[in-house]
Amino acid sequence: MIRFLIVTMLLFLNVAAWSQGGKATLNGYLKDGANGEVLIGVSVYIPQLKAGTTTNAYGFYSITVPAGTYDVVYSFIGYNTQAVSITLAGDVSRSIEMAGESTMMQEVEISGDRVDANVVGIQMSKNTLNLSQVRKLPALFGEVDILKSVQMLPGVISAGEGTSAFFVRGGGGDQNLILMDEAPIYDASHLGGLVSVFNADVIKDSELYKGGIPARFGGRLSSILEVRTIDGNNKNFQVQGGLGTLASRLSVQGPIKQDKASFLLSGRISNIGGYLKAAGEDNGVTFYDLNGKVNWKANDKNRFFISGYMGRDKITFDGGDAGFGWGNATATFRWNHLFNERLFSNTSLIASRFDYSLEINDPAQGFKWTSDLTEVSLKNDLSYFINTNNELTFGYHLTSRRFQPARVVPASEGSLFKRTEFQKMYALDHALFISNEQRVNDQISLEYGVRLSIFQNVGPGKVYRYDDPKAADNPVRSDSSEYNRWETIKAYVNLEPRLGIRYALSEDRSIKASYNRMVQNTHQMAAGTVPLPFNNWAPSGPYLKPQMADQVAVGYFQNFNDNMYEGSIEAYYKDVNNVTDFADNAEILLNEDLSTEYRQGDSWAYGAEFMLNKKKGKLTGMVSYTWSKVMRKIDGVNQQRDANGNVYGKSYAAGYDRRNVLNIIGAYDYNDKWTFGASFTYSTGRPVTLPSGKYEIDGYMPNTISERNGYRMPDFHHLDLSATLNPRKNAGRRFKGQWVFSVYNVYSRKNAFTIYTRTKRNDDGDVIGDGTQKEARMIYLFPILPSVTYNIKF
């Protein structure tokens, strides 16, 4: 199969080279004239040929056409359109610096897509966040958060209040691949999910893929969230920051050598610890983020980037006697190389680490529990711009992972806990991919490709075998095998085909369809619904098969009123095999035979998504509605008895099954000084598993669980408002101050964060009856919450 992919790729290149007689290539980079930042998604169009292209994720474009003299039009939202006459007698390299529109009230507002991309682009089920609009919307504690904005998109469901986790088209939170400068972020939350790890001051571009996912992406079933940070101003020094209710932040960027190299350094730290200390609390809460980046343009063919992120949370109780923490660290080295006018390469060396810890400082019952996941990747992605109708992408990815499930160290020799270290697990993940984006004619465009995934669970390690690994009682070990370093324990090979089709009905209307298969070889072993920092990850292996999802989607897309409004309707069906859950009554804590508690089965999801987005004018905003259903059926989970007394696993609603989700966001530029924002969200309550009663056995009264996810929480909804006071419009003034006032949960809705059950009691707290009756109690997080943030930039 590998030989087949390589031969196919070489044939593409040979045929393309053979067919270029009498043609010339125009290429280059598109940049912001004010700061040198490369621009993604700029339209490059030649009216005489009715042909064009767009800049890629690195600001590069290439277009091959018959030799001649042409008008080339460069256009991008928020920038003045430039038309340049270029004679192409041979290959020409032309980089353009684009100036911001003089009519903008404040800063240039950048969007990562051309204005009609909703209709003309092949890609469906993709959303690009407009960061200028995100900054105008209300934010919890005044902290702008792109993940909260992602949760407002159609097809995306929030895990709940107080969390950054989200679910996409029937997939779990662990089935979303979150990338920052190509490095994976395994837990993107601070303060348990109140805010994400993404500092909005350093974000340049963000895209969410929900379906029709390009072949260059893999490793997760449901979605890809790709976040890119700014490169750093290579023309002028710039400082910006803010002081808010939740956190303070500061970033500095500027040229190392003008127009050749630049840097970015940014930090953010929470303010909550200071508030608690001032209030005399013994508990401590803190988090921080650090982002850094350096880039260097060696010459016209080579550019290098080094970027990194480090963030951590720490929460302590009783003056530090107990606490827990978690954090992410990433580093990315990236090399952009232009082999020739049409062949562009991006090579990346990436490292990522996620870890968490729990600690109790007590001589008798104290311990420190740590766990981590580390991975290193080497990726090479190439783009070959064959001609105006074909763009070929291909590459190879290699990732090495180390999983440390748990390490327990007693606080003292007299502690009840013993020193325990669970066996580390290792994996190698290879991927080869090739795809082509083809314009067949004015109406039909295609994107097709395939990804070959080769996964190896490798040593060193010991694998136990059991008489019956799914025994209801404790399984009995029957044998074991030792594996040396890099020796393959279990391997899986899977093909992941991808296909996207666009058919233009007119200039402002199109229909699209897509199919993709995704394979996931890492599993988050979560006992609850909401992904938490303390859930372990495990690789596929002898007792865990890779999860596999097939998704088909169709959609209708139309823009209105000169692209002021864009609308879409999409429907999808997703079938998932080997979805993972724990068996009923599983023993999870400190279980060295945890692999015997895994159960795998099937899941299926389907739904429809509706979106209307207003992109221009003083009033901008979006309305989205999603109807969806997510079901699971896994042997050993939600076991029931039929009329004949036979036990079977009954299908049940997944913990993130929310049938109806409505989101409305809007921003209104009242004048040069004031901008007002509002957001409203509503969703059906999520399913939960609750005890239905108790029974007595030998004096002990365990809970009775009738059905997995047999109950639903109350419906979730709240309204948020904001007002932004912008600095006075003064072209000669470098210092700019901005006030942001926001109110979260305006009508103080009590939305359930979680529900627990207790023995039913009367108003005086006395137990009712024999103590077997249960009642549900709700815990909620946030009533109405006002906040103030002050931002500066100079």
mmCIF file of C-alpha atoms in Angstrom, residues 133-421:
data_model
loop_
_atom_site.group_PDB
_atom_site.id
_atom_site.type_symbol
_atom_site.label_atom_id
_atom_site.label_comp_id
_atom_site.label_asym_id
_atom_site.label_seq_id
_atom_site.Cartn_x
_atom_site.Cartn_y
_atom_site.Cartn_z
ATOM 1 C CA GLN A 133 -16.257 39.794 16.200
ATOM 2 C CA VAL A 134 -15.214 37.435 19.006
ATOM 3 C CA ARG A 135 -13.599 40.345 20.854
ATOM 4 C CA LYS A 136 -16.863 42.318 20.743
ATOM 5 C CA LEU A 137 -18.957 39.600 22.393
ATOM 6 C CA PRO A 138 -19.646 39.208 26.117
ATOM 7 C CA ALA A 139 -17.144 37.026 27.956
ATOM 8 C CA LEU A 140 -17.241 35.278 31.314
ATOM 9 C CA PHE A 141 -15.330 37.482 33.788
ATOM 10 C CA GLY A 142 -14.417 39.661 30.791
ATOM 11 C CA GLU A 143 -11.853 37.153 29.459
ATOM 12 C CA VAL A 144 -12.166 36.753 25.667
ATOM 13 C CA ASP A 145 -12.103 33.030 24.895
ATOM 14 C CA ILE A 146 -12.151 31.506 21.410
ATOM 15 C CA LEU A 147 -13.303 28.122 22.749
ATOM 16 C CA LYS A 148 -16.436 29.733 24.143
ATOM 17 C CA SER A 149 -17.041 31.115 20.647
ATOM 18 C CA VAL A 150 -16.428 27.677 19.121
ATOM 19 C CA GLN A 151 -19.188 26.351 21.380
ATOM 20 C CA MET A 152 -21.623 28.766 19.683
ATOM 21 C CA LEU A 153 -21.073 27.299 16.196
ATOM 22 C CA PRO A 154 -23.609 24.973 14.539
ATOM 23 C CA GLY A 155 -22.931 21.295 15.187
ATOM 24 C CA VAL A 156 -20.948 22.084 18.342
ATOM 25 C CA ILE A 157 -22.318 21.411 21.812
ATOM 26 C CA SER A 158 -20.884 22.832 25.023
ATOM 27 C CA ALA A 159 -20.077 20.294 27.738
ATOM 28 C CA GLY A 160 -21.733 22.667 30.196
ATOM 29 C CA GLU A 161 -21.202 25.764 32.266
ATOM 30 C CA GLY A 162 -17.737 26.207 33.640
ATOM 31 C CA THR A 163 -15.933 24.057 31.077
ATOM 32 C CA SER A 164 -14.047 24.611 27.840
ATOM 33 C CA ALA A 165 -14.873 21.097 26.603
ATOM 34 C CA PHE A 166 -17.094 20.722 23.563
ATOM 35 C CA PHE A 167 -18.670 17.934 21.540
ATOM 36 C CA VAL A 168 -18.943 17.849 17.745
ATOM 37 C CA ARG A 169 -21.475 15.838 15.742
ATOM 38 C CA GLY A 170 -21.947 13.021 18.206
ATOM 39 C CA GLY A 171 -18.327 12.708 19.277
ATOM 40 C CA GLY A 172 -16.823 12.905 22.746
ATOM 41 C CA GLY A 173 -14.561 15.665 24.009
ATOM 42 C CA ASP A 174 -11.512 13.410 23.549
ATOM 43 C CA GLN A 175 -12.373 13.012 19.858
ATOM 44 C CA ASN A 176 -11.451 16.644 19.057
ATOM 45 C CA LEU A 177 -7.881 17.361 17.973
ATOM 46 C CA ILE A 178 -6.897 20.814 19.254
ATOM 47 C CA LEU A 179 -3.733 22.242 17.697
ATOM 48 C CA MET A 180 -1.825 25.400 18.557
ATOM 49 C CA ASP A 181 0.911 26.130 16.025
ATOM 50 C CA GLU A 182 0.561 22.464 14.962
ATOM 51 C CA ALA A 183 1.207 21.142 18.498
ATOM 52 C CA PRO A 184 -1.591 19.137 20.174
ATOM 53 C CA ILE A 185 -3.174 20.496 23.353
ATOM 54 C CA TYR A 186 -4.587 17.619 25.409
ATOM 55 C CA ASP A 187 -6.476 19.729 27.935
ATOM 56 C CA ALA A 188 -7.319 23.233 26.776
ATOM 57 C CA SER A 189 -8.812 24.478 30.046
ATOM 58 C CA HIS A 190 -7.868 26.719 32.938
ATOM 59 C CA LEU A 191 -9.628 26.762 36.313
ATOM 60 C CA GLY A 192 -11.436 23.522 35.473
ATOM 61 C CA GLY A 193 -12.840 25.011 32.279
ATOM 62 C CA LEU A 194 -13.790 28.587 33.190
ATOM 63 C CA VAL A 195 -11.420 29.820 30.499
ATOM 64 C CA SER A 196 -9.270 28.164 27.834
ATOM 65 C CA VAL A 197 -5.502 28.169 27.339
ATOM 66 C CA PHE A 198 -5.797 30.460 24.303
ATOM 67 C CA ASN A 199 -4.797 34.047 25.003
ATOM 68 C CA ALA A 200 -6.804 36.064 22.469
ATOM 69 C CA ASP A 201 -4.035 38.699 22.212
ATOM 70 C CA VAL A 202 -1.740 36.277 20.359
ATOM 71 C CA ILE A 203 -4.226 34.419 18.161
ATOM 72 C CA LYS A 204 -4.037 35.134 14.431
ATOM 73 C CA ASP A 205 -6.361 32.555 12.928
ATOM 74 C CA SER A 206 -8.620 29.711 14.020
ATOM 75 C CA GLU A 207 -10.509 27.096 11.989
ATOM 76 C CA LEU A 208 -12.829 24.272 13.013
ATOM 77 C CA TYR A 209 -13.331 21.242 10.729
ATOM 78 C CA LYS A 210 -16.421 19.146 11.557
ATOM 79 C CA GLY A 211 -16.655 17.043 8.391
ATOM 80 C CA GLY A 212 -15.046 16.569 4.985
ATOM 81 C CA ILE A 213 -11.757 16.752 6.890
ATOM 82 C CA PRO A 214 -8.682 17.066 4.610
ATOM 83 C CA ALA A 215 -6.361 14.045 4.393
ATOM 84 C CA ARG A 216 -3.490 15.882 6.078
ATOM 85 C CA PHE A 217 -5.366 15.658 9.390
ATOM 86 C CA GLY A 218 -5.869 12.498 11.408
ATOM 87 C CA GLY A 219 -5.803 10.997 14.865
ATOM 88 C CA ARG A 220 -9.272 12.088 16.055
ATOM 89 C CA LEU A 221 -12.802 11.096 15.040
ATOM 90 C CA SER A 222 -14.928 14.233 15.298
ATOM 91 C CA SER A 223 -13.187 17.527 14.623
ATOM 92 C CA ILE A 224 -9.969 19.445 14.115
ATOM 93 C CA LEU A 225 -9.552 22.850 15.777
ATOM 94 C CA GLU A 226 -6.469 24.512 14.297
ATOM 95 C CA VAL A 227 -5.258 27.649 16.079
ATOM 96 C CA ARG A 228 -2.343 29.726 14.801
ATOM 97 C CA THR A 229 -0.554 32.458 16.753
ATOM 98 C CA ILE A 230 0.721 35.708 15.284
ATOM 99 C CA ASP A 231 4.324 35.713 14.048
ATOM 100 C CA GLY A 232 5.314 39.039 15.592
ATOM 101 C CA ASN A 233 5.491 42.530 14.126
ATOM 102 C CA ASN A 234 8.605 42.796 11.931
ATOM 103 C CA LYS A 235 8.268 46.549 11.352
ATOM 104 C CA ASN A 236 7.545 48.211 14.709
ATOM 105 C CA PHE A 237 7.618 47.405 18.412
ATOM 106 C CA GLN A 238 4.183 46.911 19.909
ATOM 107 C CA VAL A 239 2.965 46.395 23.481
ATOM 108 C CA GLN A 240 -0.556 45.440 24.516
ATOM 109 C CA GLY A 241 -2.243 43.994 27.552
ATOM 110 C CA GLY A 242 -5.194 44.130 29.843
ATOM 111 C CA LEU A 243 -6.350 44.040 33.427
ATOM 112 C CA GLY A 244 -9.545 42.087 34.008
ATOM 113 C CA THR A 245 -11.644 40.549 36.736
ATOM 114 C CA LEU A 246 -10.234 37.078 36.052
ATOM 115 C CA ALA A 247 -6.718 37.666 34.711
ATOM 116 C CA SER A 248 -4.052 40.170 33.691
ATOM 117 C CA ARG A 249 -2.049 39.849 30.501
ATOM 118 C CA LEU A 250 0.815 41.524 28.639
ATOM 119 C CA SER A 251 2.424 40.875 25.266
ATOM 120 C CA VAL A 252 5.388 42.424 23.474
ATOM 121 C CA GLN A 253 6.324 41.977 19.830
ATOM 122 C CA GLY A 254 8.671 43.623 17.402
ATOM 123 C CA PRO A 255 11.447 43.279 14.838
ATOM 124 C CA ILE A 256 14.744 41.572 15.544
ATOM 125 C CA LYS A 257 15.850 42.690 12.096
ATOM 126 C CA GLN A 258 13.323 44.742 10.204
ATOM 127 C CA ASP A 259 11.466 42.803 7.477
ATOM 128 C CA LYS A 260 13.696 39.779 8.169
ATOM 129 C CA ALA A 261 13.063 38.522 11.704
ATOM 130 C CA SER A 262 10.671 39.246 14.559
ATOM 131 C CA PHE A 263 9.636 37.997 17.995
ATOM 132 C CA LEU A 264 6.547 37.639 20.167
ATOM 133 C CA LEU A 265 6.433 37.177 23.941
ATOM 134 C CA SER A 266 3.162 37.082 25.851
ATOM 135 C CA GLY A 267 2.070 36.194 29.362
ATOM 136 C CA ARG A 268 -1.184 35.904 31.272
ATOM 137 C CA ILE A 269 -1.768 35.269 34.975
ATOM 138 C CA SER A 270 -4.932 34.932 37.033
ATOM 139 C CA ASN A 271 -6.016 37.483 39.627
ATOM 140 C CA ILE A 272 -8.254 35.171 41.656
ATOM 141 C CA GLY A 273 -5.525 34.164 44.111
ATOM 142 C CA GLY A 274 -5.088 37.781 45.159
ATOM 143 C CA TYR A 275 -8.817 38.194 45.755
ATOM 144 C CA LEU A 276 -8.929 35.056 47.913
ATOM 145 C CA LYS A 277 -5.918 36.122 49.942
ATOM 146 C CA ALA A 278 -7.394 39.573 50.514
ATOM 147 C CA ALA A 279 -10.595 37.900 51.715
ATOM 148 C CA GLY A 280 -8.620 35.806 54.240
ATOM 149 C CA GLU A 281 -9.185 32.480 52.436
ATOM 150 C CA ASP A 282 -6.768 29.581 52.995
ATOM 151 C CA ASN A 283 -7.500 28.205 49.539
ATOM 152 C CA GLY A 284 -5.352 29.176 46.584
ATOM 153 C CA VAL A 285 -6.241 29.353 42.894
ATOM 154 C CA THR A 286 -3.882 30.370 40.141
ATOM 155 C CA PHE A 287 -3.080 29.799 36.499
ATOM 156 C CA TYR A 288 -0.655 31.231 33.987
ATOM 157 C CA ASP A 289 0.110 31.139 30.250
ATOM 158 C CA LEU A 290 3.327 31.915 28.406
ATOM 159 C CA ASN A 291 3.519 32.166 24.603
ATOM 160 C CA GLY A 292 6.696 32.819 22.665
ATOM 161 C CA LYS A 293 7.639 32.906 19.010
ATOM 162 C CA VAL A 294 10.601 33.826 16.831
ATOM 163 C CA ASN A 295 10.641 33.798 13.036
ATOM 164 C CA TRP A 296 13.430 34.445 10.557
ATOM 165 C CA LYS A 297 13.265 34.904 6.798
ATOM 166 C CA ALA A 298 16.642 33.584 5.623
ATOM 167 C CA ASN A 299 15.907 34.289 1.952
ATOM 168 C CA ASP A 300 13.041 34.106 -0.534
ATOM 169 C CA LYS A 301 13.006 30.295 -0.367
ATOM 170 C CA ASN A 302 13.488 29.611 3.343
ATOM 171 C CA ARG A 303 11.743 30.804 6.483
ATOM 172 C CA PHE A 304 12.120 29.401 10.001
ATOM 173 C CA PHE A 305 9.856 29.576 13.051
ATOM 174 C CA ILE A 306 10.271 28.545 16.674
ATOM 175 C CA SER A 307 7.211 28.802 18.895
ATOM 176 C CA GLY A 308 6.330 27.541 22.339
ATOM 177 C CA TYR A 309 3.599 27.490 24.921
ATOM 178 C CA MET A 310 3.584 26.746 28.640
ATOM 179 C CA GLY A 311 0.577 26.918 30.936
ATOM 180 C CA ARG A 312 -0.317 25.582 34.356
ATOM 181 C CA ASP A 313 -3.092 25.554 36.948
ATOM 182 C CA LYS A 314 -2.692 25.034 40.660
ATOM 183 C CA ILE A 315 -5.482 24.852 43.224
ATOM 184 C CA THR A 316 -4.732 24.374 46.930
ATOM 185 C CA PHE A 317 -6.924 23.888 50.003
ATOM 186 C CA ASP A 318 -6.456 24.480 53.739
ATOM 187 C CA GLY A 319 -3.305 26.521 53.374
ATOM 188 C CA GLY A 320 -1.639 24.062 51.039
ATOM 189 C CA ASP A 321 -2.418 20.832 52.886
ATOM 190 C CA ALA A 322 -4.092 19.487 49.762
ATOM 191 C CA GLY A 323 -4.308 20.459 46.122
ATOM 192 C CA PHE A 324 -4.128 19.518 42.510
ATOM 193 C CA GLY A 325 -2.749 20.941 39.295
ATOM 194 C CA TRP A 326 -2.360 20.336 35.582
ATOM 195 C CA GLY A 327 -0.577 21.874 32.651
ATOM 196 C CA ASN A 328 0.454 21.784 29.000
ATOM 197 C CA ALA A 329 3.795 22.524 27.397
ATOM 198 C CA THR A 330 4.501 22.596 23.652
ATOM 199 C CA ALA A 331 7.361 23.495 21.326
ATOM 200 C CA THR A 332 7.297 23.742 17.538
ATOM 201 C CA PHE A 333 10.173 24.191 15.107
ATOM 202 C CA ARG A 334 8.909 24.880 11.584
ATOM 203 C CA TRP A 335 10.739 25.285 8.274
ATOM 204 C CA ASN A 336 8.995 26.664 5.191
ATOM 205 C CA HIS A 337 10.936 25.853 2.026
ATOM 206 C CA LEU A 338 10.153 26.644 -1.604
ATOM 207 C CA PHE A 339 11.722 23.939 -3.803
ATOM 208 C CA ASN A 340 10.590 25.704 -6.963
ATOM 209 C CA GLU A 341 7.804 27.986 -8.152
ATOM 210 C CA ARG A 342 5.123 25.343 -7.595
ATOM 211 C CA LEU A 343 6.401 23.011 -4.847
ATOM 212 C CA PHE A 344 6.024 24.337 -1.285
ATOM 213 C CA SER A 345 7.135 22.409 1.802
ATOM 214 C CA ASN A 346 6.443 22.774 5.509
ATOM 215 C CA THR A 347 8.556 20.618 7.832
ATOM 216 C CA SER A 348 7.773 20.620 11.554
ATOM 217 C CA LEU A 349 9.370 19.102 14.630
ATOM 218 C CA ILE A 350 6.833 19.195 17.454
ATOM 219 C CA ALA A 351 6.912 18.267 21.142
ATOM 220 C CA SER A 352 3.906 18.292 23.486
ATOM 221 C CA ARG A 353 3.438 17.273 27.117
ATOM 222 C CA PHE A 354 0.385 17.168 29.340
ATOM 223 C CA ASP A 355 0.493 16.248 33.036
ATOM 224 C CA TYR A 356 -1.601 16.454 36.184
ATOM 225 C CA SER A 357 -1.079 15.891 39.882
ATOM 226 C CA LEU A 358 -3.104 15.451 43.066
ATOM 227 C CA GLU A 359 -1.505 15.883 46.479
ATOM 228 C CA ILE A 360 -2.484 15.510 50.148
ATOM 229 C CA ASN A 361 0.088 16.534 52.743
ATOM 230 C CA ASP A 362 -0.858 14.351 55.697
ATOM 231 C CA PRO A 363 1.516 12.009 57.598
ATOM 232 C CA ALA A 364 -1.076 9.227 57.835
ATOM 233 C CA GLN A 365 -3.088 9.561 54.618
ATOM 234 C CA GLY A 366 -0.916 11.759 52.441
ATOM 235 C CA PHE A 367 0.233 11.016 48.907
ATOM 236 C CA LYS A 368 1.158 12.627 45.602
ATOM 237 C CA TRP A 369 -0.421 11.237 42.441
ATOM 238 C CA THR A 370 1.030 12.243 39.065
ATOM 239 C CA SER A 371 0.331 11.261 35.471
ATOM 240 C CA ASP A 372 1.575 12.508 32.114
ATOM 241 C CA LEU A 373 1.447 12.044 28.363
ATOM 242 C CA THR A 374 4.388 13.082 26.177
ATOM 243 C CA GLU A 375 4.656 13.027 22.399
ATOM 244 C CA VAL A 376 7.184 14.065 19.754
ATOM 245 C CA SER A 377 6.260 14.409 16.072
ATOM 246 C CA LEU A 378 8.059 14.932 12.791
ATOM 247 C CA LYS A 379 5.855 16.129 9.943
ATOM 248 C CA ASN A 380 6.506 17.001 6.335
ATOM 249 C CA ASP A 381 3.633 18.514 4.340
ATOM 250 C CA LEU A 382 4.086 19.444 0.686
ATOM 251 C CA SER A 383 1.869 21.392 -1.686
ATOM 252 C CA TYR A 384 2.308 21.123 -5.436
ATOM 253 C CA PHE A 385 0.400 23.773 -7.411
ATOM 254 C CA ILE A 386 -0.046 21.843 -10.673
ATOM 255 C CA ASN A 387 -2.143 24.436 -12.510
ATOM 256 C CA THR A 388 -5.150 26.666 -11.943
ATOM 257 C CA ASN A 389 -7.381 23.602 -11.676
ATOM 258 C CA ASN A 390 -5.319 21.247 -9.499
ATOM 259 C CA GLU A 391 -3.472 21.587 -6.187
ATOM 260 C CA LEU A 392 -1.839 18.440 -4.850
ATOM 261 C CA THR A 393 -0.934 17.972 -1.163
ATOM 262 C CA PHE A 394 0.977 15.016 0.223
ATOM 263 C CA GLY A 395 3.252 14.162 3.125
ATOM 264 C CA TYR A 396 4.394 11.905 5.932
ATOM 265 C CA HIS A 397 3.832 12.212 9.690
ATOM 266 C CA LEU A 398 5.573 10.248 12.459
ATOM 267 C CA THR A 399 4.609 10.533 16.142
ATOM 268 C CA SER A 400 6.085 8.828 19.198
ATOM 269 C CA ARG A 401 4.022 8.800 22.423
ATOM 270 C CA ARG A 402 4.701 7.812 26.006
ATOM 271 C CA PHE A 403 1.790 7.268 28.408
ATOM 272 C CA GLN A 404 2.354 7.356 32.186
ATOM 273 C CA PRO A 405 -1.040 6.319 33.646
ATOM 274 C CA ALA A 406 -0.259 6.902 37.338
ATOM 275 C CA ARG A 407 2.563 7.283 39.807
ATOM 276 C CA VAL A 408 1.713 7.366 43.531
ATOM 277 C CA VAL A 409 4.287 8.457 46.130
ATOM 278 C CA PRO A 410 3.339 8.378 49.856
ATOM 279 C CA ALA A 411 3.771 11.596 51.800
ATOM 280 C CA SER A 412 5.673 9.773 54.549
ATOM 281 C CA GLU A 413 6.751 6.304 55.586
ATOM 282 C CA GLY A 414 3.702 6.058 57.831
ATOM 283 C CA SER A 415 1.183 6.838 55.087
ATOM 284 C CA LEU A 416 -1.550 4.331 54.330
ATOM 285 C CA PHE A 417 -0.594 4.582 50.665
ATOM 286 C CA LYS A 418 2.210 2.559 49.145
ATOM 287 C CA ARG A 419 4.585 3.672 46.448
ATOM 288 C CA THR A 420 2.949 2.559 43.186
ATOM 289 C CA GLU A 421 3.898 3.157 39.577
#
